[in-house]
mmCIF file of C-alpha atoms in Angstrom:
data_model
loop_
_atom_site.group_PDB
_atom_site.id
_atom_site.type_symbol
_atom_site.label_atom_id
_atom_site.label_comp_id
_atom_site.label_asym_id
_atom_site.label_seq_id
_atom_site.Cartn_x
_atom_site.Cartn_y
_atom_site.Cartn_z
ATOM 1 C CA MET A 78 82.671 154.762 217.936
ATOM 2 C CA ILE A 79 84.287 151.747 219.864
ATOM 3 C CA LEU A 80 87.848 151.484 221.426
ATOM 4 C CA VAL A 81 89.031 147.840 220.071
ATOM 5 C CA ASP A 82 91.066 146.156 223.178
ATOM 6 C CA THR A 83 93.738 144.936 222.339
ATOM 7 C CA ASN A 84 92.642 140.860 222.327
ATOM 8 C CA VAL A 85 89.920 141.419 219.930
ATOM 9 C CA LEU A 86 92.881 142.404 217.601
ATOM 10 C CA ILE A 87 95.024 139.906 218.671
ATOM 11 C CA ASP A 88 92.437 136.632 218.333
ATOM 12 C CA VAL A 89 91.801 138.350 214.585
ATOM 13 C CA LEU A 90 95.459 138.927 213.813
ATOM 14 C CA ALA A 91 97.038 135.590 215.672
ATOM 15 C CA ASP A 92 93.766 133.740 214.339
ATOM 16 C CA ASP A 93 93.394 132.491 217.689
ATOM 17 C CA PRO A 94 91.146 128.793 217.398
ATOM 18 C CA ASP A 95 89.043 130.028 220.031
ATOM 19 C CA TRP A 96 88.395 133.549 219.817
ATOM 20 C CA ALA A 97 88.881 134.503 216.119
ATOM 21 C CA GLU A 98 86.091 133.639 214.633
ATOM 22 C CA TRP A 99 83.523 135.794 217.589
ATOM 23 C CA SER A 100 86.106 138.716 217.295
ATOM 24 C CA GLU A 101 86.136 138.932 214.327
ATOM 25 C CA LYS A 102 82.371 138.248 213.780
ATOM 26 C CA GLN A 103 82.391 141.232 215.860
ATOM 27 C CA LEU A 104 84.405 143.508 214.204
ATOM 28 C CA LEU A 105 82.445 143.415 210.668
ATOM 29 C CA ARG A 106 79.187 143.487 212.924
ATOM 30 C CA LEU A 107 80.058 146.822 214.008
ATOM 31 C CA ILE A 108 81.563 148.542 210.816
ATOM 32 C CA GLU A 109 78.681 148.644 209.163
ATOM 33 C CA SER A 110 77.571 150.884 211.901
ATOM 34 C CA ASP A 111 80.371 152.943 213.001
ATOM 35 C CA GLU A 112 83.925 153.917 213.901
ATOM 36 C CA LEU A 113 86.056 151.905 215.534
ATOM 37 C CA ALA A 114 89.123 152.803 216.951
ATOM 38 C CA ILE A 115 92.834 152.121 218.719
ATOM 39 C CA ASN A 116 94.975 154.386 221.023
ATOM 40 C CA PRO A 117 98.666 154.290 221.586
ATOM 41 C CA ILE A 118 98.093 152.149 224.426
ATOM 42 C CA ILE A 119 96.328 149.213 222.370
ATOM 43 C CA PHE A 120 98.668 149.879 219.992
ATOM 44 C CA ALA A 121 102.498 149.030 221.704
ATOM 45 C CA GLU A 122 100.245 145.980 222.895
ATOM 46 C CA LEU A 123 100.280 144.878 219.479
ATOM 47 C CA ALA A 124 103.425 145.411 218.695
ATOM 48 C CA ALA A 125 105.827 143.191 220.742
ATOM 49 C CA ALA A 126 104.042 140.840 218.275
ATOM 50 C CA TYR A 127 105.923 142.273 215.208
ATOM 51 C CA ARG A 128 109.555 142.757 214.390
ATOM 52 C CA THR A 129 108.631 146.117 212.778
ATOM 53 C CA GLU A 130 106.175 148.995 213.172
ATOM 54 C CA SER A 131 105.680 148.791 209.065
ATOM 55 C CA ALA A 132 104.703 145.140 209.402
ATOM 56 C CA LEU A 133 101.983 145.858 212.433
ATOM 57 C CA GLU A 134 100.677 148.911 210.043
ATOM 58 C CA LYS A 135 100.586 145.946 207.004
ATOM 59 C CA ALA A 136 98.711 143.680 209.770
ATOM 60 C CA LEU A 137 95.819 146.361 210.872
ATOM 61 C CA ASP A 138 95.556 147.892 207.461
ATOM 62 C CA PRO A 139 92.685 146.084 206.407
ATOM 63 C CA TRP A 140 90.513 146.763 209.181
ATOM 64 C CA PRO A 141 89.383 150.804 209.142
ATOM 65 C CA LEU A 142 90.457 151.748 212.703
ATOM 66 C CA ILE A 143 90.948 155.529 214.220
ATOM 67 C CA ARG A 144 93.881 156.224 215.775
ATOM 68 C CA LEU A 145 92.992 158.437 219.273
ATOM 69 C CA PRO A 146 95.370 160.440 221.535
ATOM 70 C CA LEU A 147 95.023 159.259 225.285
ATOM 71 C CA PRO A 148 93.591 161.833 227.287
ATOM 72 C CA TYR A 149 95.402 163.265 230.871
ATOM 73 C CA GLU A 150 91.855 163.062 232.454
ATOM 74 C CA ALA A 151 92.128 159.363 230.996
ATOM 75 C CA GLY A 152 95.511 159.126 233.444
ATOM 76 C CA PHE A 153 94.098 160.052 236.879
ATOM 77 C CA ILE A 154 91.264 157.833 236.743
ATOM 78 C CA CYS A 155 93.268 154.527 235.494
ATOM 79 C CA GLY A 156 95.918 155.030 238.990
ATOM 80 C CA ARG A 157 92.982 155.651 240.742
ATOM 81 C CA ALA A 158 91.418 152.223 239.098
ATOM 82 C CA PHE A 159 94.779 150.450 239.957
ATOM 83 C CA LYS A 160 95.078 151.807 243.036
ATOM 84 C CA ALA A 161 91.734 150.081 243.689
ATOM 85 C CA TYR A 162 92.767 147.019 242.243
ATOM 86 C CA ARG A 163 96.273 146.913 244.234
ATOM 87 C CA ASN A 164 94.463 147.391 247.504
ATOM 88 C CA HIS A 165 91.937 144.482 246.637
ATOM 89 C CA GLY A 166 95.048 142.057 246.051
ATOM 90 C CA GLY A 167 95.549 142.401 242.657
ATOM 91 C CA GLN A 168 99.042 141.806 241.213
ATOM 92 C CA LYS A 169 101.605 144.453 239.797
ATOM 93 C CA ARG A 170 102.566 143.491 237.213
ATOM 94 C CA SER A 171 100.191 143.320 233.980
ATOM 95 C CA PRO A 172 96.840 145.087 234.614
ATOM 96 C CA LEU A 173 97.950 149.075 234.046
ATOM 97 C CA PRO A 174 97.695 148.926 230.062
ATOM 98 C CA ASP A 175 93.923 147.612 230.452
ATOM 99 C CA PHE A 176 93.820 150.013 233.262
ATOM 100 C CA TYR A 177 94.429 152.743 230.701
ATOM 101 C CA ILE A 178 91.943 151.655 227.948
ATOM 102 C CA GLY A 179 89.192 151.240 229.452
ATOM 103 C CA ALA A 180 89.462 154.744 231.641
ATOM 104 C CA HIS A 181 90.041 156.140 227.691
ATOM 105 C CA ALA A 182 86.780 154.259 226.973
ATOM 106 C CA GLN A 183 85.029 155.887 230.191
ATOM 107 C CA VAL A 184 86.635 159.386 229.801
ATOM 108 C CA ALA A 185 85.810 159.796 225.900
ATOM 109 C CA LYS A 186 82.739 157.845 226.596
ATOM 110 C CA ILE A 187 82.549 155.347 224.074
ATOM 111 C CA PRO A 188 81.979 151.702 224.267
ATOM 112 C CA LEU A 189 84.819 149.212 224.902
ATOM 113 C CA LEU A 190 84.788 145.884 223.068
ATOM 114 C CA THR A 191 86.690 143.530 224.782
ATOM 115 C CA ARG A 192 86.432 139.886 225.654
ATOM 116 C CA ASP A 193 87.831 140.788 229.530
ATOM 117 C CA HIS A 194 85.429 142.183 230.829
ATOM 118 C CA THR A 195 85.732 141.263 234.286
ATOM 119 C CA ARG A 196 88.124 143.296 235.314
ATOM 120 C CA TYR A 197 87.094 146.250 233.406
ATOM 121 C CA GLU A 198 83.156 145.291 235.431
ATOM 122 C CA THR A 199 84.683 145.700 238.522
ATOM 123 C CA TYR A 200 86.589 148.827 238.073
ATOM 124 C CA PHE A 201 85.010 151.233 235.120
ATOM 125 C CA GLN A 202 81.065 150.633 236.628
ATOM 126 C CA ASN A 203 80.535 154.134 233.996
ATOM 127 C CA LEU A 204 82.450 151.876 230.786
ATOM 128 C CA GLN A 205 79.666 150.778 228.080
ATOM 129 C CA LEU A 206 81.524 147.007 227.243
ATOM 130 C CA LEU A 207 80.266 144.973 224.424
ATOM 131 C CA HIS A 208 81.659 141.341 224.886
ATOM 132 C CA PRO A 209 80.732 137.724 224.982
#
């Protein structure tokens, strides 16, 4: 199983001119051998671009994505990683969802498909990343 980061799905769903081709190629390649998954945080981040939940569900429908719950253990790891980030001068506002996604993948011991690998590599040394 592989957790798919929000940015990869946004690339494909929004047909990003720079990343859609790479992201779609990765998804299609991985579907052949693995199950792909999202969690409620990824779903929430995607929701910002859709007027209704049914519109988001329709956009995701072509992709066989398993819906995983968030483990509480990931919440603790997320909080510790976020604190380390803040202690190193990180801005307070946007990265907390990314930390939760990274912590979830680490706790579940599943790879994370992302193109934003720098932060994950810095704060989640036990996380397997699939990235450009």
